[in-house]
mmCIF file of N, CA and C in Angstrom:
data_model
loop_
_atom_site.group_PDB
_atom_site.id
_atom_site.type_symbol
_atom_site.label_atom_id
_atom_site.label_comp_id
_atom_site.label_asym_id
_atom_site.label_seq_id
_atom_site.Cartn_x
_atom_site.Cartn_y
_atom_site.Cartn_z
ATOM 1 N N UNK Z 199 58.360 108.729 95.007
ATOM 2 C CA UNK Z 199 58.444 108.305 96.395
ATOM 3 C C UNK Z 199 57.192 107.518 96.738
ATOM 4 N N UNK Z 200 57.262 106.381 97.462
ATOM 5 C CA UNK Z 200 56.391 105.570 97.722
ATOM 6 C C UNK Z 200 55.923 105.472 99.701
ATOM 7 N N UNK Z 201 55.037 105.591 100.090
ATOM 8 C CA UNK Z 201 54.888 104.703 101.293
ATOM 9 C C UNK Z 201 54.375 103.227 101.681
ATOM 10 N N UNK Z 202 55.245 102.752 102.491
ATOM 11 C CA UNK Z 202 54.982 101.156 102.334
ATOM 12 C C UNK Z 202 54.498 101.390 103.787
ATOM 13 N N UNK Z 203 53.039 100.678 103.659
ATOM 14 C CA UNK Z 203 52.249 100.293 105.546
ATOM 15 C C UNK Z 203 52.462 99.064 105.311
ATOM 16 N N UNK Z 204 52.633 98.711 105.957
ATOM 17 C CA UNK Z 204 52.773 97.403 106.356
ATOM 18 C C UNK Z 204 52.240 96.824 108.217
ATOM 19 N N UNK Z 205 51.371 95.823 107.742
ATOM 20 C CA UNK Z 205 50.255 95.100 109.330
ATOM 21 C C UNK Z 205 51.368 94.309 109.611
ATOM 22 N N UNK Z 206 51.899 93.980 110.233
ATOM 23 C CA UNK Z 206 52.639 92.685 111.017
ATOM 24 C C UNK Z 206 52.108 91.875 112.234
ATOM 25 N N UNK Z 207 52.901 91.066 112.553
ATOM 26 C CA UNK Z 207 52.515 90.584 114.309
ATOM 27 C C UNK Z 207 53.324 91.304 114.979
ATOM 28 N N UNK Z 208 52.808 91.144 116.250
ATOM 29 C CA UNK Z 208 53.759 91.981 117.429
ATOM 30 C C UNK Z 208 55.209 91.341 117.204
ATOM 31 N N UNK Z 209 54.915 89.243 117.236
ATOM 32 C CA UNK Z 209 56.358 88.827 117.444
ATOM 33 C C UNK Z 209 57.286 89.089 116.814
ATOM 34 N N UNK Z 210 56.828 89.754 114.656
ATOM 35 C CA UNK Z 210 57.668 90.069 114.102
ATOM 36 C C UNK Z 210 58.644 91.232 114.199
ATOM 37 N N UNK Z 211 57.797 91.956 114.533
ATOM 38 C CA UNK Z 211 57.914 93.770 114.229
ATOM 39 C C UNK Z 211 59.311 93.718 114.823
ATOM 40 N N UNK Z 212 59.578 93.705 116.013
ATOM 41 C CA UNK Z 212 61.014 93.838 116.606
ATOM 42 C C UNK Z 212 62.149 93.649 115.405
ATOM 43 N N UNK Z 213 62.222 92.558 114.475
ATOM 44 C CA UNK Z 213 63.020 91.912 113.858
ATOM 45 C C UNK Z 213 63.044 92.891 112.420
ATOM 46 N N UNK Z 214 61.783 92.784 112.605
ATOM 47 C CA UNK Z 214 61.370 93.667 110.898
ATOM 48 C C UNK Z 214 62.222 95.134 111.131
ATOM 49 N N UNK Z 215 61.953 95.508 111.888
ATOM 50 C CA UNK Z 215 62.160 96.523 112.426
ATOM 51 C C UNK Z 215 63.885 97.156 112.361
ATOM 52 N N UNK Z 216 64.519 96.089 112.976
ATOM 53 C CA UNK Z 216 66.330 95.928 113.278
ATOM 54 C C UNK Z 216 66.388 95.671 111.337
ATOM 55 N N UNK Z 217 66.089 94.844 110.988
ATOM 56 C CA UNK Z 217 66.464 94.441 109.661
ATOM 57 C C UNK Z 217 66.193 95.607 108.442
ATOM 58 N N UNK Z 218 65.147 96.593 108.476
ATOM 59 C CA UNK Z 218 64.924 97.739 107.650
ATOM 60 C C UNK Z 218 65.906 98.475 108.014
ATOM 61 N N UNK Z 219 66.265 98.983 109.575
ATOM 62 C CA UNK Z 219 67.124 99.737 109.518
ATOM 63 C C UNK Z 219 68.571 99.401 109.331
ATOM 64 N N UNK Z 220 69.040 98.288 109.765
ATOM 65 C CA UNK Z 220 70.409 97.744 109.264
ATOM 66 C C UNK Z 220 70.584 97.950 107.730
ATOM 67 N N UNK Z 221 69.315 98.012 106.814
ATOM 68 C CA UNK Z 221 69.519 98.078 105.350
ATOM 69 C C UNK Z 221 69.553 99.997 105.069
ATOM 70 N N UNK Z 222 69.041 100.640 105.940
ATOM 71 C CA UNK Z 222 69.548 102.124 105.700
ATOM 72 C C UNK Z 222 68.481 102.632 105.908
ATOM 73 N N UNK Z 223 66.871 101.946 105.862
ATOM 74 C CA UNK Z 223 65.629 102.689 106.170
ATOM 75 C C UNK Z 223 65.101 102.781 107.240
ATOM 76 N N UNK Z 224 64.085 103.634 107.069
ATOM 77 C CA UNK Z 224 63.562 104.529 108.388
ATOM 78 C C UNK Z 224 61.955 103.997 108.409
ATOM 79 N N UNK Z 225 61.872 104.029 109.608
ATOM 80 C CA UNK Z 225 59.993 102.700 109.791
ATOM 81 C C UNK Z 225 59.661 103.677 111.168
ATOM 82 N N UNK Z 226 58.523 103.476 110.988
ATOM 83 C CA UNK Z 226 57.613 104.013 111.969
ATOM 84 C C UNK Z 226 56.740 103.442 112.856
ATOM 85 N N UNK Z 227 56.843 103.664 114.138
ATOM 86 C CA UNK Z 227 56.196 102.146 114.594
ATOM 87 C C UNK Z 227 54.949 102.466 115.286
ATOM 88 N N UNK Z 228 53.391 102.044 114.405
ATOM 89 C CA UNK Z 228 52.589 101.996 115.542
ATOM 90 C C UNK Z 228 51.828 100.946 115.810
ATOM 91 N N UNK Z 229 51.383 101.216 116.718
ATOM 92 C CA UNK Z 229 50.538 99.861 117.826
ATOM 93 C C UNK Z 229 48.997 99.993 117.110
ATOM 94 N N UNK Z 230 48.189 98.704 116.633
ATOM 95 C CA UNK Z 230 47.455 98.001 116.008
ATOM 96 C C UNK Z 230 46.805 96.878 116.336
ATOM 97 N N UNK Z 231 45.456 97.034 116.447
ATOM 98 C CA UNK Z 231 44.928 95.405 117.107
ATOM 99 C C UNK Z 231 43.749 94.930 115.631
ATOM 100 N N UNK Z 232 44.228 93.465 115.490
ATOM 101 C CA UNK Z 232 43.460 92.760 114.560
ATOM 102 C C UNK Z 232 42.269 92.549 115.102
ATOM 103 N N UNK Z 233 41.669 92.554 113.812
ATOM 104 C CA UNK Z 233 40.250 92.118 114.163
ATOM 105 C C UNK Z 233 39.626 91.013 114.497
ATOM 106 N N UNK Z 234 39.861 89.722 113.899
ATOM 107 C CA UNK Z 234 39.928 88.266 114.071
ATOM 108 C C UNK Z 234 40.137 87.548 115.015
ATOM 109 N N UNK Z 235 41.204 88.037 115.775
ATOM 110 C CA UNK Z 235 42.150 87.245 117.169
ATOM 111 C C UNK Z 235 41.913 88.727 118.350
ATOM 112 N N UNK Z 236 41.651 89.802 117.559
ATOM 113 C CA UNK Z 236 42.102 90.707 118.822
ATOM 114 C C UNK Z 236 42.901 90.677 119.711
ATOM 115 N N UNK Z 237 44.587 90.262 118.321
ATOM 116 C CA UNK Z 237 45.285 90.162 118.852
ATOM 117 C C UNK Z 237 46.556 91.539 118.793
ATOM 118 N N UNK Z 238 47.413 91.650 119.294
ATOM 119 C CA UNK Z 238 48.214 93.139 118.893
ATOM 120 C C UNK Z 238 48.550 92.956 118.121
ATOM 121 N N UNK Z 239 48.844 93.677 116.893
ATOM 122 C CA UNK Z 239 49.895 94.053 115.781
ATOM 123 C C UNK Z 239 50.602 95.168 115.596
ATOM 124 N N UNK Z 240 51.432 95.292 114.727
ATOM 125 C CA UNK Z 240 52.453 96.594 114.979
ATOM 126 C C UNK Z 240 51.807 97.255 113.101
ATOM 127 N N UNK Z 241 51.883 98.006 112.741
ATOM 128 C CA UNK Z 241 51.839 99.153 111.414
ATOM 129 C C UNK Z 241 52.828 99.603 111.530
ATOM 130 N N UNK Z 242 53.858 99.258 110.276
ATOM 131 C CA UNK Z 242 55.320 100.222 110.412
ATOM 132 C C UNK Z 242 54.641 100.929 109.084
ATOM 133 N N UNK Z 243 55.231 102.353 109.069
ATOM 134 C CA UNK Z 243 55.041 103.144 108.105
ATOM 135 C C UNK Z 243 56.601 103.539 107.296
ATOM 136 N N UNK Z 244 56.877 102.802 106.093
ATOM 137 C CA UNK Z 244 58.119 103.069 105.740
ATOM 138 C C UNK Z 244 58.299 103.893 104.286
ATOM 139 N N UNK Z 245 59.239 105.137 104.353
ATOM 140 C CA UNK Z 245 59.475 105.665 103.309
ATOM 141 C C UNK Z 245 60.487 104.873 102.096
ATOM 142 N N UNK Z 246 60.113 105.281 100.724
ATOM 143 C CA UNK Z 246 61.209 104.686 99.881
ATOM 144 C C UNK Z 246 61.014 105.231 98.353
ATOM 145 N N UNK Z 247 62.110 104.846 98.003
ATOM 146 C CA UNK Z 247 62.386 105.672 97.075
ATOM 147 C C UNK Z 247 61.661 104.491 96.050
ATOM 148 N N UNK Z 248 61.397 105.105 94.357
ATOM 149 C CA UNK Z 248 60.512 103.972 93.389
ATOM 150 C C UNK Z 248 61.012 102.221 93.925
ATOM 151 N N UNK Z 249 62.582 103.089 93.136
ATOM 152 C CA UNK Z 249 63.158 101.809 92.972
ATOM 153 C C UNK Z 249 63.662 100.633 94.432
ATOM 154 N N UNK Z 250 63.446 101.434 95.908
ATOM 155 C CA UNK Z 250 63.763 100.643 96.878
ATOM 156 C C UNK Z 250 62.565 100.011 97.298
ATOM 157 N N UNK Z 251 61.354 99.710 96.824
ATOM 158 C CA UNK Z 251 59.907 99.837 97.172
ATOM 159 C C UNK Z 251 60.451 97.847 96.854
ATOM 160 N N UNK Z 252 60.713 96.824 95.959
ATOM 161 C CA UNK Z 252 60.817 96.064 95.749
ATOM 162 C C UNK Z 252 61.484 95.426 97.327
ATOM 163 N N UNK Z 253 62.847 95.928 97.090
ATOM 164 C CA UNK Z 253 63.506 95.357 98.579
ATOM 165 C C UNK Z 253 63.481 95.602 99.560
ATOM 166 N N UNK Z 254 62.177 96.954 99.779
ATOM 167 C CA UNK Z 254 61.280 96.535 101.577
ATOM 168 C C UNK Z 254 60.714 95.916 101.515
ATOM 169 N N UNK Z 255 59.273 95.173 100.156
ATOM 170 C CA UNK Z 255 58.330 94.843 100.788
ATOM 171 C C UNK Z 255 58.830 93.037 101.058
ATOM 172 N N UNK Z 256 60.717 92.562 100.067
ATOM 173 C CA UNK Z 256 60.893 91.270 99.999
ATOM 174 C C UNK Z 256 61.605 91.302 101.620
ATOM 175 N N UNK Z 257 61.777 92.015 102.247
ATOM 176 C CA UNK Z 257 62.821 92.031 103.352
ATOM 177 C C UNK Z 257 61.429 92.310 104.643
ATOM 178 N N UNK Z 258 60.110 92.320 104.002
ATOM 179 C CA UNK Z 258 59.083 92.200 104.864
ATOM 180 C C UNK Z 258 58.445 90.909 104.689
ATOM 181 N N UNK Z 259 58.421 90.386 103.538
ATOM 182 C CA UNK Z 259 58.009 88.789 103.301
ATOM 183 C C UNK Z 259 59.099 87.937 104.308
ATOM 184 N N UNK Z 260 60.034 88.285 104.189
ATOM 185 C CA UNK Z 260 61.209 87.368 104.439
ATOM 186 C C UNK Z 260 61.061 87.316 105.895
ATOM 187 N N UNK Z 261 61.023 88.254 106.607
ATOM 188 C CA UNK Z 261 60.843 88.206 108.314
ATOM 189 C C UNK Z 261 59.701 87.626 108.613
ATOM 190 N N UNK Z 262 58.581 88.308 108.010
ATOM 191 C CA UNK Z 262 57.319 87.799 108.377
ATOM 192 C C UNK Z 262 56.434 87.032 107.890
ATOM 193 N N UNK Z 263 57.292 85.346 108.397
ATOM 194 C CA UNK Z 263 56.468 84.377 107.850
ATOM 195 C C UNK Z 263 55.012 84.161 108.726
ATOM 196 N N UNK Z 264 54.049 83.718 107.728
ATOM 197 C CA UNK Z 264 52.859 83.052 108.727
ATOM 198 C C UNK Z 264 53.654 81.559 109.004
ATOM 199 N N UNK Z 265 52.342 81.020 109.881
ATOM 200 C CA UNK Z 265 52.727 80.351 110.783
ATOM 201 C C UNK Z 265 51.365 79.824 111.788
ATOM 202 N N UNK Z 266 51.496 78.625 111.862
ATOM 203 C CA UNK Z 266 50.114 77.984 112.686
ATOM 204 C C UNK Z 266 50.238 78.353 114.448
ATOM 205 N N UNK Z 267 48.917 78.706 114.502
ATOM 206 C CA UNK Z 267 48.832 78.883 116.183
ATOM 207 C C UNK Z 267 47.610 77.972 116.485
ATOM 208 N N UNK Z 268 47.786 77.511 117.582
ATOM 209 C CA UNK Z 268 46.605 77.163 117.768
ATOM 210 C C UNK Z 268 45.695 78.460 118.877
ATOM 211 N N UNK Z 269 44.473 78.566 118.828
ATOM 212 C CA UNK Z 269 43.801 79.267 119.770
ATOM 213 C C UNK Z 269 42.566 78.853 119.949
ATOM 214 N N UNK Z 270 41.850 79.618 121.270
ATOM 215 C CA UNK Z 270 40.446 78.847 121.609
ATOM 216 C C UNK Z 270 39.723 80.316 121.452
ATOM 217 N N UNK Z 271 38.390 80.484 120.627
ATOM 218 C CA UNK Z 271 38.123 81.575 119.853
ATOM 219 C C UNK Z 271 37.181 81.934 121.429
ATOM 220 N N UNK Z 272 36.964 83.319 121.088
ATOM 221 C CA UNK Z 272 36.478 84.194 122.518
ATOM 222 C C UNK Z 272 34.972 83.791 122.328
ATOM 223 N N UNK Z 273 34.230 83.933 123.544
ATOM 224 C CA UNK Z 273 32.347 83.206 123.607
ATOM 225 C C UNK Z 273 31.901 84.446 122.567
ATOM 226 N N UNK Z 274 30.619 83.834 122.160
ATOM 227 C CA UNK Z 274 29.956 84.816 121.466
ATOM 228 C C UNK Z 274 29.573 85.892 122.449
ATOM 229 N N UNK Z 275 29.207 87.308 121.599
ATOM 230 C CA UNK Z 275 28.823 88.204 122.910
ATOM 231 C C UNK Z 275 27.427 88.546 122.399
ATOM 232 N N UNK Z 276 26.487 88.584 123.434
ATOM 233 C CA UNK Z 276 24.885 88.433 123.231
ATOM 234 C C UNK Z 276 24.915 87.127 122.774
ATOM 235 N N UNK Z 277 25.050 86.338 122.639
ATOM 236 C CA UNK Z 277 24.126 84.981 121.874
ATOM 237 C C UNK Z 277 24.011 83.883 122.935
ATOM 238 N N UNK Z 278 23.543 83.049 122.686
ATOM 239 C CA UNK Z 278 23.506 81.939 123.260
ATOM 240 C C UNK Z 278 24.510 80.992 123.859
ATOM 241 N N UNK Z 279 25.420 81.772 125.509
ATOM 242 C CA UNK Z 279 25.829 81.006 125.836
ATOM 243 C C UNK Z 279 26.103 79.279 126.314
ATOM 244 N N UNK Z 280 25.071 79.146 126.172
ATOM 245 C CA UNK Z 280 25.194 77.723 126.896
ATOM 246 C C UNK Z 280 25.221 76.507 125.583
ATOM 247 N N UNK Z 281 25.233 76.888 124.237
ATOM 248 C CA UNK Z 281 25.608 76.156 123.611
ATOM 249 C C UNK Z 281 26.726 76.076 122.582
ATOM 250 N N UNK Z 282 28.089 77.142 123.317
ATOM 251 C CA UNK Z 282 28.776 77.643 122.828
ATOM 252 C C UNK Z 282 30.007 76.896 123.635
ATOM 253 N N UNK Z 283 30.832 76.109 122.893
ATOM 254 C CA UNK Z 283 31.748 75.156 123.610
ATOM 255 C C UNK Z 283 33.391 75.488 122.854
ATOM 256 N N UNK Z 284 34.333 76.490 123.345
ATOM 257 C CA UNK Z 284 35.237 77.147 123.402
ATOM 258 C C UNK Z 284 36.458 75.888 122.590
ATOM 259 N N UNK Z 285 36.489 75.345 121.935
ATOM 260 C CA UNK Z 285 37.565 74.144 121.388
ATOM 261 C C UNK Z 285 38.351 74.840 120.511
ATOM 262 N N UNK Z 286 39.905 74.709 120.615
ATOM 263 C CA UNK Z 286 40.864 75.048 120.336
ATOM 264 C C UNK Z 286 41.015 75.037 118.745
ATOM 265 N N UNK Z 287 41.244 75.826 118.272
ATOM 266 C CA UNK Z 287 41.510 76.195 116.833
ATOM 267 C C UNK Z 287 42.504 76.061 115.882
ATOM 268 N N UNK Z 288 43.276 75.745 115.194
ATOM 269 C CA UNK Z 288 44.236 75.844 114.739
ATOM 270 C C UNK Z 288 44.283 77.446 113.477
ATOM 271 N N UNK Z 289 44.975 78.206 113.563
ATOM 272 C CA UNK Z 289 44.763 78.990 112.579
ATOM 273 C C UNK Z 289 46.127 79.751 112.226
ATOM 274 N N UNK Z 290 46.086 80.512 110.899
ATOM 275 C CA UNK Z 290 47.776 81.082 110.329
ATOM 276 C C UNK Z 290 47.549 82.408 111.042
ATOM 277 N N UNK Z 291 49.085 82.641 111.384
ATOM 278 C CA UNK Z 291 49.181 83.669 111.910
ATOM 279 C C UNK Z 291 50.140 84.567 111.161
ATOM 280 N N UNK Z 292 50.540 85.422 111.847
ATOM 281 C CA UNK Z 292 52.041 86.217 110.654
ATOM 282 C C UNK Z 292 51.692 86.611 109.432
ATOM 283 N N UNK Z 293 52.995 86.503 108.847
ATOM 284 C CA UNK Z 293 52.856 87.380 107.524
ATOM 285 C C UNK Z 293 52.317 88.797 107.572
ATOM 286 N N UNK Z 294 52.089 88.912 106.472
ATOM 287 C CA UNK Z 294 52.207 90.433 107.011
ATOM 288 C C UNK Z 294 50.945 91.104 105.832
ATOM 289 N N UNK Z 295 50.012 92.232 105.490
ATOM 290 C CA UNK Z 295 49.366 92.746 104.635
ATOM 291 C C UNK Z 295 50.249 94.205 104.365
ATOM 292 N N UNK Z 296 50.776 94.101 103.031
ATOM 293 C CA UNK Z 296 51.599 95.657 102.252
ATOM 294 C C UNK Z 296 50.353 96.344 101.581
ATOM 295 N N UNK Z 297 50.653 97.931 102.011
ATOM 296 C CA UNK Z 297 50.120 98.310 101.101
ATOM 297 C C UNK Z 297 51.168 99.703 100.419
ATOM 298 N N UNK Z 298 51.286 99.867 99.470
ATOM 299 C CA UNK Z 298 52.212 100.680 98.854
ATOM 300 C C UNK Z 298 51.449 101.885 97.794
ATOM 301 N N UNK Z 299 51.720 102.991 98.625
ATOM 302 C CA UNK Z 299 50.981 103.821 98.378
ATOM 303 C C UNK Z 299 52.083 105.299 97.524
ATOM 304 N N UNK Z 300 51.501 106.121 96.426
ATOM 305 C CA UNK Z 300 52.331 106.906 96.304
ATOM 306 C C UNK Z 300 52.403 108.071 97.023
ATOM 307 N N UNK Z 301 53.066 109.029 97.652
ATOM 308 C CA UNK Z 301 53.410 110.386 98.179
ATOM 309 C C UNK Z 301 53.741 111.378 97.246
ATOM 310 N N UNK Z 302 52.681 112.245 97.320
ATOM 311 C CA UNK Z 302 52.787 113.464 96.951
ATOM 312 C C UNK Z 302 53.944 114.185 97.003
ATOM 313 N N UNK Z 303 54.250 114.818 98.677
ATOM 314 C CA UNK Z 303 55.489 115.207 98.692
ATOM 315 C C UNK Z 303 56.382 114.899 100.176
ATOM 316 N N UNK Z 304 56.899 115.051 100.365
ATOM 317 C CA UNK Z 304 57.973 114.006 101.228
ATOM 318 C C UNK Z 304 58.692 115.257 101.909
ATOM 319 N N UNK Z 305 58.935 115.460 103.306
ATOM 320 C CA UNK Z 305 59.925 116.493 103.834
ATOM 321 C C UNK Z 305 60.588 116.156 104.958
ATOM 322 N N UNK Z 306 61.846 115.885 105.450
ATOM 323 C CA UNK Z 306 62.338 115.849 106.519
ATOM 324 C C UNK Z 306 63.513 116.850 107.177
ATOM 325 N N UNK Z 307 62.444 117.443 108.376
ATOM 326 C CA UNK Z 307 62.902 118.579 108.889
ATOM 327 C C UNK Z 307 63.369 118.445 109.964
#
């Protein structure tokens, strides 16, 4: 038995979410803020068996493409405001970070 965490974006998770369970699995949903954008993200926590560990993490690629945003990065904090000029960013967003971990033992009561 494996656990799959999986980081997403907020915009994905909804989708990721409908699409694991339409395939028969069970996800766990919690609330997550990145470090970079300090922006929200979702952590689904999903159980699976060896062999289903392949077709969550492709049915998590598949929803959660990156994708360009543009953004204007937050002022420095303590430093030198006044030579700090806020210009819009282009940067990838989405996709998603797996990590697939093994479980000891597994119970649902």
């Amino acid at each position: 038995m494996k656990l799959v965490v999986a980081v997403v974006q907020d915009k994905d998770a909804g989708r990721l979410i409908e699409e694991l369970v339409d395939r028969g699995y069970r996800a766990t949903k919690l609330a997550s803020t990145g470090g970079f954008l300090k922006e929200g993200n979702t952590t689904l926590l999903v159980g699976a068996e060896d062999a289903q560990v392949d077709e969550v993490v492709a049915i998590i690629k598949r929803v959660c493409r990156p994708r360009e945003q543009v953004v204007t990065p937050l002022g420095p904090i303590g430093g030198a405001v006044d030579t700090y000029v806020p210009y819009p960013v282009e940067v990838i967003v989405g996709g998603a970070t797996i990590f697939v971990l093994n479980v000891e033992r597994f119970e649902h009561v």
